[in-house]
Coordinates of C-alpha atoms in Angstrom, one line a residue:
M16 CA 215.7 -127.4 -104.4
A17 CA 216.7 -123.7 -104.2
D18 CA 213.8 -121.1 -103.2
Y19 CA 215.8 -118.5 -106.2
D20 CA 218.1 -118.8 -108.3
V21 CA 219.5 -115.7 -107.3
V22 CA 219.2 -113.9 -103.4
V23 CA 221.0 -110.4 -103.3
L24 CA 221.3 -109.8 -99.8
G25 CA 220.8 -105.8 -100.1
A26 CA 219.1 -103.4 -102.5
G27 CA 221.7 -100.7 -102.6
S28 CA 223.7 -100.0 -106.5
G29 CA 225.3 -103.0 -106.2
G30 CA 222.4 -105.2 -105.1
Y31 CA 219.6 -104.4 -107.5
A32 CA 222.2 -104.1 -110.5
T33 CA 222.3 -107.8 -109.6
A34 CA 218.6 -107.9 -109.4
L35 CA 217.6 -106.1 -112.3
R36 CA 219.8 -107.7 -114.9
A37 CA 219.6 -110.9 -113.1
A38 CA 216.0 -110.8 -113.8
Q39 CA 216.4 -109.3 -117.5
L40 CA 218.2 -112.9 -118.3
G41 CA 215.4 -114.5 -117.2
L42 CA 216.4 -115.9 -113.3
T43 CA 214.3 -115.9 -110.7
V44 CA 215.7 -113.2 -108.2
A45 CA 214.8 -112.4 -104.4
M46 CA 216.7 -109.2 -103.3
I47 CA 216.9 -108.8 -99.1
E48 CA 216.9 -105.4 -97.9
K49 CA 216.1 -103.8 -94.4
D50 CA 216.0 -100.0 -95.3
Q51 CA 214.3 -98.8 -98.9
V52 CA 215.9 -100.0 -102.4
G53 CA 218.4 -97.7 -103.6
G54 CA 221.1 -98.3 -100.8
T55 CA 222.9 -95.3 -99.8
C56 CA 224.2 -93.9 -102.6
L57 CA 220.4 -93.0 -104.0
H58 CA 219.3 -92.0 -100.0
R59 CA 221.9 -90.6 -98.3
G60 CA 224.8 -90.3 -100.6
C61 CA 225.2 -89.2 -104.4
I62 CA 222.0 -87.7 -105.5
P63 CA 220.6 -85.9 -101.9
T64 CA 224.3 -84.4 -102.1
K65 CA 224.9 -83.5 -105.4
A66 CA 221.0 -81.9 -104.9
I67 CA 222.6 -79.8 -102.5
L68 CA 225.9 -79.2 -104.1
H69 CA 223.8 -77.8 -107.3
A70 CA 221.7 -75.4 -104.7
A71 CA 225.0 -74.2 -103.6
E72 CA 226.1 -73.6 -106.7
I73 CA 223.0 -71.4 -107.7
A74 CA 224.0 -69.4 -104.5
E75 CA 227.3 -69.1 -105.4
A76 CA 226.1 -67.2 -109.1
A77 CA 223.4 -65.4 -107.3
R78 CA 226.1 -63.9 -105.4
H79 CA 228.7 -63.5 -107.8
G80 CA 226.0 -62.3 -110.6
A81 CA 227.6 -58.6 -111.2
E82 CA 230.6 -60.1 -112.8
F83 CA 228.2 -61.1 -115.6
G84 CA 226.6 -58.1 -116.0
V85 CA 223.6 -59.2 -114.0
H86 CA 223.1 -57.8 -110.4
T87 CA 221.8 -60.5 -108.3
I88 CA 221.0 -60.3 -104.4
L89 CA 221.8 -63.6 -102.3
E90 CA 218.7 -63.0 -99.4
R91 CA 219.2 -66.3 -97.5
V92 CA 219.6 -69.6 -98.0
D93 CA 216.4 -71.8 -96.7
L94 CA 218.3 -74.6 -95.5
A95 CA 214.3 -76.5 -95.2
G96 CA 213.8 -75.5 -98.9
V97 CA 217.1 -76.9 -99.9
R98 CA 216.7 -80.6 -98.0
S99 CA 212.4 -80.3 -99.4
Y100 CA 214.3 -79.9 -103.0
A101 CA 216.6 -82.7 -102.6
D102 CA 214.5 -85.2 -101.0
A103 CA 212.1 -84.3 -103.9
T104 CA 214.7 -85.7 -106.3
V105 CA 215.1 -88.5 -104.6
A106 CA 211.3 -89.6 -103.9
R107 CA 211.1 -89.2 -107.7
L108 CA 214.1 -91.3 -108.4
Y109 CA 213.1 -93.8 -106.0
K110 CA 209.8 -93.9 -107.2
G111 CA 211.2 -95.0 -110.1
L112 CA 213.4 -97.9 -109.0
A113 CA 210.8 -98.7 -107.2
G114 CA 208.2 -99.5 -110.1
L115 CA 211.3 -100.5 -112.1
I116 CA 212.0 -103.9 -109.5
R117 CA 208.1 -104.7 -109.4
S118 CA 207.8 -104.6 -112.8
R119 CA 210.6 -107.3 -113.2
D120 CA 208.9 -109.3 -110.9
I121 CA 212.0 -109.4 -108.5
T122 CA 210.8 -110.7 -105.0
V123 CA 211.7 -108.1 -102.4
I124 CA 212.2 -109.5 -98.9
S125 CA 211.8 -106.5 -96.2
G126 CA 214.3 -107.0 -93.4
T127 CA 217.7 -107.9 -91.7
G128 CA 219.6 -110.6 -94.0
R129 CA 222.0 -112.7 -92.2
L130 CA 223.9 -115.4 -94.1
L131 CA 223.7 -119.4 -92.6
P132 CA 226.7 -121.8 -93.1
A133 CA 225.8 -123.9 -95.6
E134 CA 223.8 -127.4 -94.3
A135 CA 226.1 -129.5 -96.9
P136 CA 229.2 -128.4 -99.1
D137 CA 226.4 -128.8 -102.2
A138 CA 223.8 -127.2 -100.2
P139 CA 222.3 -123.9 -101.4
P140 CA 223.4 -120.5 -99.4
R141 CA 220.8 -119.9 -96.8
V142 CA 219.9 -116.4 -95.7
E143 CA 218.0 -115.9 -92.8
V144 CA 215.6 -113.3 -92.2
G145 CA 213.3 -112.9 -89.2
D146 CA 211.5 -116.6 -88.9
Q147 CA 212.4 -117.6 -92.0
V148 CA 215.2 -119.1 -94.4
I149 CA 215.7 -118.4 -98.2
T150 CA 217.9 -120.3 -100.4
G151 CA 219.8 -119.2 -103.6
N152 CA 221.5 -121.5 -106.3
H153 CA 223.5 -118.0 -105.8
L154 CA 224.3 -115.7 -103.4
V155 CA 225.5 -112.2 -103.8
L156 CA 226.7 -109.9 -101.2
A157 CA 225.8 -106.4 -101.3
S158 CA 225.4 -105.2 -98.1
G159 CA 227.4 -102.2 -99.2
S160 CA 229.7 -99.6 -96.3
E161 CA 228.6 -97.2 -93.7
A162 CA 230.5 -93.8 -92.4
R163 CA 233.4 -94.4 -90.5
S164 CA 234.9 -92.4 -87.6
L165 CA 238.3 -92.2 -85.9
P166 CA 239.2 -94.3 -82.7
G167 CA 238.1 -92.4 -79.5
L168 CA 236.1 -90.0 -81.2
E169 CA 232.8 -89.7 -80.5
I170 CA 229.8 -89.3 -83.3
D171 CA 226.8 -87.4 -80.8
G172 CA 224.9 -86.5 -83.9
R173 CA 224.4 -82.9 -82.6
R174 CA 227.7 -81.4 -82.5
V175 CA 230.0 -84.1 -84.2
I176 CA 228.4 -85.3 -86.9
T177 CA 228.4 -87.7 -90.1
S178 CA 227.4 -87.1 -93.5
D179 CA 224.1 -88.9 -92.6
H180 CA 223.2 -86.1 -90.0
A181 CA 224.6 -83.0 -92.5
L182 CA 221.8 -83.9 -95.0
R183 CA 219.4 -84.0 -92.4
L184 CA 220.6 -80.6 -90.6
D185 CA 217.9 -78.0 -90.2
T186 CA 220.0 -74.9 -89.9
L187 CA 223.4 -73.8 -91.5
P188 CA 226.0 -73.7 -88.9
K189 CA 227.8 -70.3 -88.5
S190 CA 231.4 -72.7 -88.9
A191 CA 232.3 -75.7 -89.3
I192 CA 235.3 -77.7 -88.7
V193 CA 235.4 -80.5 -91.5
L194 CA 237.7 -83.6 -90.5
G195 CA 238.7 -85.6 -93.7
G196 CA 240.3 -83.6 -97.5
G197 CA 238.7 -86.9 -99.5
V198 CA 236.1 -86.5 -102.0
I199 CA 232.9 -85.9 -99.2
G200 CA 234.6 -83.7 -97.2
V201 CA 235.9 -81.0 -99.6
E202 CA 231.9 -81.7 -101.4
Y203 CA 230.5 -80.8 -98.0
A204 CA 233.2 -78.0 -97.3
S205 CA 232.7 -76.7 -100.9
A206 CA 228.7 -76.4 -100.5
W207 CA 228.6 -74.8 -96.8
R208 CA 231.1 -72.3 -97.7
S209 CA 228.2 -71.5 -100.6
F210 CA 225.8 -71.1 -98.6
G211 CA 227.9 -69.0 -96.1
T212 CA 229.4 -70.9 -93.3
E213 CA 232.8 -70.4 -92.5
V214 CA 234.9 -73.5 -93.5
T215 CA 237.7 -75.3 -92.3
V216 CA 238.9 -78.6 -93.5
V217 CA 241.5 -80.8 -91.9
E218 CA 243.8 -83.0 -93.6
A219 CA 246.2 -85.2 -91.8
L220 CA 247.5 -85.9 -95.2
P221 CA 249.6 -83.4 -97.3
R222 CA 247.0 -82.5 -99.6
L223 CA 243.3 -82.5 -100.4
L224 CA 241.8 -85.1 -102.6
P225 CA 245.3 -87.5 -101.6
N226 CA 243.7 -90.5 -104.7
E227 CA 243.8 -87.5 -107.4
E228 CA 247.1 -85.9 -109.0
P229 CA 249.1 -83.4 -107.0
E230 CA 248.6 -80.6 -109.8
L231 CA 244.9 -81.3 -109.4
S232 CA 245.2 -81.4 -105.9
A233 CA 247.1 -78.1 -106.1
G234 CA 244.5 -76.5 -108.3
L235 CA 241.5 -77.0 -105.8
E236 CA 243.3 -75.9 -102.8
R237 CA 244.6 -72.7 -104.9
A238 CA 240.1 -72.2 -105.5
F239 CA 239.9 -72.8 -101.9
R240 CA 241.9 -70.3 -100.5
R241 CA 240.5 -67.6 -103.5
R242 CA 236.7 -69.0 -101.6
K243 CA 238.5 -68.3 -98.5
I244 CA 237.9 -72.2 -97.6
T245 CA 240.9 -72.5 -95.0
A246 CA 242.6 -76.6 -95.9
L247 CA 245.1 -78.0 -93.1
T248 CA 246.9 -80.2 -94.7
G249 CA 249.6 -82.6 -92.9
A250 CA 247.8 -82.1 -89.4
P251 CA 246.5 -85.3 -87.9
V252 CA 244.3 -84.5 -85.2
A253 CA 245.3 -85.0 -81.4
E254 CA 242.1 -84.1 -79.5
V255 CA 238.9 -83.8 -80.5
D256 CA 236.1 -81.0 -77.3
A257 CA 232.8 -80.8 -78.0
G258 CA 230.4 -78.7 -75.5
D259 CA 227.4 -77.3 -75.5
H260 CA 228.4 -74.7 -78.1
G261 CA 230.9 -75.8 -79.9
V262 CA 233.7 -78.0 -80.8
R263 CA 237.6 -77.4 -80.3
V264 CA 240.0 -79.5 -82.8
T265 CA 243.4 -79.6 -81.9
L266 CA 246.0 -81.0 -84.2
S267 CA 249.2 -82.8 -83.4
T268 CA 250.9 -80.0 -84.9
G269 CA 249.8 -78.4 -81.0
R270 CA 247.1 -75.3 -83.3
A271 CA 243.3 -75.6 -82.2
V272 CA 240.5 -74.8 -84.3
E273 CA 236.9 -74.0 -83.3
A274 CA 234.0 -74.0 -85.0
E275 CA 229.9 -74.7 -84.2
L276 CA 230.2 -78.3 -85.4
L277 CA 232.3 -80.9 -86.7
L278 CA 231.8 -82.6 -89.8
V279 CA 233.4 -86.4 -89.8
A280 CA 234.5 -86.9 -93.2
V281 CA 237.2 -89.6 -92.6
G282 CA 235.5 -92.4 -95.4
R283 CA 233.6 -95.1 -95.3
G284 CA 234.1 -99.4 -94.4
P285 CA 232.4 -102.1 -95.1
R286 CA 229.1 -102.9 -93.6
S287 CA 230.1 -106.5 -93.1
A288 CA 229.5 -106.9 -89.3
G289 CA 227.0 -109.0 -87.6
L290 CA 225.6 -110.7 -90.9
G291 CA 226.8 -113.7 -90.3
Y292 CA 229.5 -113.6 -93.2
E293 CA 232.9 -115.3 -91.3
E294 CA 230.7 -117.5 -89.6
A295 CA 229.7 -119.0 -92.7
G296 CA 232.8 -119.0 -93.8
V297 CA 233.4 -115.6 -95.7
E298 CA 236.8 -114.8 -95.9
L299 CA 237.0 -111.0 -94.8
D300 CA 240.0 -109.0 -94.9
R301 CA 239.7 -105.5 -92.6
G302 CA 235.7 -106.0 -93.0
F303 CA 235.9 -105.9 -96.9
V304 CA 235.0 -109.2 -98.6
V305 CA 237.8 -111.2 -100.2
T306 CA 236.8 -112.4 -103.7
S307 CA 238.6 -113.5 -107.0
E308 CA 238.9 -110.9 -110.4
R309 CA 235.7 -112.7 -111.0
L310 CA 234.2 -111.6 -107.6
V311 CA 233.7 -114.8 -106.7
A312 CA 234.2 -115.3 -102.9
S313 CA 235.7 -117.5 -100.7
T314 CA 232.4 -119.9 -100.1
P315 CA 230.5 -121.8 -102.8
R316 CA 228.3 -120.3 -105.3
T317 CA 229.2 -117.1 -103.3
Y318 CA 229.4 -113.4 -105.0
A319 CA 230.3 -110.4 -103.5
V320 CA 229.9 -106.4 -105.3
G321 CA 230.2 -102.6 -104.7
D322 CA 231.6 -101.4 -101.3
L323 CA 232.2 -104.4 -99.9
V324 CA 235.0 -105.3 -102.6
A325 CA 238.1 -103.3 -101.6
G326 CA 238.6 -100.6 -104.0
L327 CA 237.0 -97.5 -105.2
Q328 CA 233.6 -97.1 -103.6
L329 CA 231.8 -95.7 -105.9
A330 CA 227.9 -96.5 -106.6
H331 CA 228.5 -97.1 -110.9
R332 CA 231.5 -99.2 -109.3
G333 CA 228.5 -101.4 -107.6
F334 CA 226.0 -100.6 -110.9
A335 CA 229.4 -102.3 -113.4
H336 CA 230.1 -105.3 -110.3
G337 CA 225.9 -106.4 -110.4
I338 CA 225.7 -106.1 -113.6
F339 CA 228.9 -108.3 -114.3
V340 CA 228.2 -110.6 -111.4
A341 CA 224.5 -111.4 -112.8
E342 CA 226.0 -112.3 -116.1
E343 CA 228.2 -114.4 -115.4
I344 CA 225.4 -116.5 -112.9
A345 CA 223.6 -116.4 -115.8
V346 CA 226.4 -118.7 -118.1
A347 CA 226.4 -121.1 -115.1
E348 CA 222.6 -121.6 -115.2
G349 CA 223.0 -122.0 -119.1
K350 CA 220.8 -118.6 -120.0
L351 CA 224.1 -116.7 -121.2
D352 CA 226.5 -118.2 -123.3
R353 CA 229.1 -115.6 -123.6
S354 CA 231.6 -115.0 -120.2
P355 CA 231.4 -111.0 -119.5
V356 CA 234.6 -108.9 -119.4
P357 CA 235.7 -108.0 -114.9
V358 CA 235.4 -104.8 -114.2
R359 CA 239.1 -103.4 -113.9
D360 CA 239.1 -100.3 -110.9
R361 CA 241.4 -98.3 -113.2
D362 CA 238.4 -98.4 -116.4
I363 CA 236.1 -96.3 -114.0
P364 CA 235.8 -92.8 -113.8
R365 CA 236.0 -90.9 -110.9
I366 CA 234.5 -87.2 -109.8
T367 CA 234.6 -84.7 -107.1
Y368 CA 231.6 -82.1 -107.0
C369 CA 232.9 -79.5 -105.4
D370 CA 233.6 -76.0 -106.9
P371 CA 235.9 -76.4 -109.3
E372 CA 235.2 -80.2 -109.9
V373 CA 237.7 -82.7 -110.3
A374 CA 237.1 -85.7 -112.5
S375 CA 239.8 -88.5 -113.7
V376 CA 240.4 -91.9 -115.5
G377 CA 242.6 -94.3 -115.9
L378 CA 246.0 -94.1 -114.6
G379 CA 248.0 -91.6 -112.3
E380 CA 251.3 -90.2 -113.6
E381 CA 253.2 -92.1 -110.8
A382 CA 250.9 -95.0 -111.7
A383 CA 251.8 -95.0 -115.0
R384 CA 255.8 -95.0 -114.2
A385 CA 255.6 -98.1 -111.8
E386 CA 253.4 -100.0 -114.6
Y387 CA 255.5 -99.0 -117.9
G388 CA 259.0 -97.9 -116.3
D389 CA 258.3 -94.6 -117.4
A390 CA 255.2 -92.5 -118.8
V391 CA 255.0 -89.1 -120.7
T392 CA 252.8 -86.2 -119.2
I393 CA 251.4 -83.2 -120.5
S394 CA 249.1 -80.4 -119.0
Y395 CA 246.6 -77.8 -120.8
D396 CA 245.5 -74.7 -119.1
L397 CA 242.4 -73.8 -119.0
A398 CA 243.0 -70.2 -119.5
G399 CA 242.9 -71.3 -123.3
N400 CA 239.7 -72.3 -123.1
G401 CA 236.7 -70.3 -124.5
R402 CA 234.2 -72.0 -122.6
S403 CA 236.1 -71.8 -119.5
Q404 CA 236.9 -68.1 -119.9
I405 CA 233.0 -67.7 -120.6
L406 CA 232.2 -69.9 -117.0
K407 CA 235.6 -68.1 -115.3
T408 CA 236.9 -71.0 -114.1
A409 CA 240.6 -72.8 -113.4
G410 CA 242.0 -75.6 -113.8
L411 CA 243.7 -78.1 -116.2
V412 CA 243.3 -81.0 -118.1
K413 CA 246.4 -83.8 -117.9
L414 CA 247.5 -86.5 -119.9
V415 CA 249.3 -89.8 -118.8
R416 CA 250.6 -91.7 -121.7
A417 CA 252.7 -94.9 -122.0
P418 CA 255.7 -94.6 -123.7
D419 CA 255.0 -94.3 -127.3
G420 CA 251.8 -95.7 -126.3
P421 CA 248.1 -94.9 -125.9
I422 CA 246.6 -92.9 -123.5
V423 CA 245.7 -94.4 -119.9
G424 CA 245.0 -91.1 -117.8
V425 CA 243.2 -88.2 -118.2
H426 CA 242.4 -85.8 -115.2
L427 CA 240.7 -82.6 -115.4
L428 CA 240.4 -79.9 -112.7
G429 CA 237.4 -77.2 -113.5
S430 CA 233.9 -76.2 -113.1
R431 CA 231.6 -78.7 -114.7
V432 CA 234.6 -80.9 -116.1
G433 CA 232.6 -83.5 -114.6
E434 CA 230.8 -84.0 -117.9
L435 CA 234.1 -84.5 -119.7
I436 CA 234.7 -87.4 -118.1
G437 CA 232.4 -90.1 -120.2
E438 CA 234.9 -89.5 -123.5
A439 CA 238.3 -89.5 -121.2
Q440 CA 236.7 -93.0 -120.6
L441 CA 236.4 -94.1 -124.1
I442 CA 239.9 -92.6 -124.7
T443 CA 241.5 -94.9 -121.6
T444 CA 239.8 -98.2 -122.2
W445 CA 239.7 -98.4 -125.4
E446 CA 243.5 -97.0 -125.6
A447 CA 243.2 -94.1 -128.0
Y448 CA 246.5 -93.1 -129.1
P449 CA 247.2 -88.8 -128.8
E450 CA 246.9 -88.7 -132.5
D451 CA 243.6 -90.2 -132.7
V452 CA 241.7 -88.3 -130.5
A453 CA 243.5 -85.2 -132.2
A454 CA 242.0 -86.2 -135.2
A455 CA 238.4 -85.9 -133.6
I456 CA 236.5 -82.4 -134.3
H457 CA 235.2 -80.9 -130.8
A458 CA 232.7 -78.3 -131.4
H459 CA 233.5 -74.9 -130.3
P460 CA 233.2 -72.9 -127.8
T461 CA 233.3 -76.4 -125.4
Q462 CA 235.1 -77.4 -123.0
S463 CA 235.3 -80.6 -124.5
E464 CA 237.7 -78.8 -126.3
A465 CA 240.3 -79.1 -123.7
L466 CA 240.4 -82.9 -124.4
G467 CA 240.8 -82.2 -128.2
E468 CA 243.5 -78.9 -127.5
A469 CA 245.3 -81.5 -124.9
H470 CA 245.7 -84.4 -127.7
L471 CA 247.1 -82.2 -130.3
A472 CA 249.4 -80.4 -127.8
L473 CA 250.7 -84.7 -126.9
A474 CA 250.6 -85.3 -130.9
G475 CA 253.2 -82.7 -131.3
K476 CA 250.7 -80.1 -133.7
P477 CA 249.6 -77.5 -130.5
L478 CA 247.4 -74.7 -132.2
H479 CA 246.3 -72.8 -128.8
V480 CA 249.4 -73.5 -127.0
H481 CA 251.5 -71.0 -125.8
G482 CA 255.4 -72.3 -126.7

């Protein structure tokens, strides 16, 4: 007999979502975590960074208040105060999450869990935590991800830092180089610039946010230039020299850039090394757990969720994985009579919280052409949207449609457009046609009208669109 119905290794977004849903379905659950429940997202990622970005938005608004007839002065940015605000936000959410987990009678075991080989082919999976061994009828691997660096680039935590260090800075740098133009890189570049730091973003690929549509990348780069953020794209790093007084980064082009510190934001990798996965027979690929479409790993009764599974590294993907796996296990245990629908990355919304924001869901134009043989696209400029003009934001809505078919991708650029992604996701996942959305009445003046206008145009009856 196993100790629990479900043992979850890791209490981040994917792990605690699994635990909560499994307990809700009447399964006994143990969750093993060496740190605090909530994982990277709550303590070092989504929540504190977005709190910092909101503080940066306030600083930006104060600096430009005169444009709106409100003459404000930005006296100073108190980074300790910003940290205190972010920490308080995290603490409130952590308290609520911990209480929720207690209320579901989930056993939380503190310590580093290590997977052990099964004692027999039909034996329950085993996890070693300190001097005890925990067994479960089903095991869910949810150990998450960690910040990556480049080969040979030493992270010293002082001049060369990761996003984890950036959250705990005591003072703002006067100048900074951000290595990596992906989501983490452009968000920190945006926040620091709003606080007054001189920022240079270095990206080896030809454009910022290389996984987004080229039009969105181009629009973001224009906005960054207006904000005096330097973006050096198509520029791999050749050498990094860190000293007592700063950092010098030499690019493959021979150009050198100097600043007080270097933020290494080249992405995150799976946290699977040293946890006994391979020794227990779990198949890995570049550190990611290899799974089926239904998130089943290579060893019996074992699943993987969240950042351990190759694909989008997003907290809400982890939540969705966790709910799916908990329901899948509940079906196997006779607690649920209907199998859940697998999670598809193309249905997961993506938001980058820089200024302006970038948000998207579904397929890009290139991917749609590869899947359907062709694609129909249209872009609606936010210059025609009243609410966007009030907010003084530039940007666009790009729609991607399958030939004579539904909308398969929605891509957005502009201040606050992340709030539109919910409707955009409904459009793509419910396979709406342009005429379906065009018939919906969008409140005026709102930015959601931009979605309506774009669909009106694609349906052949544009209203606030110049010919």
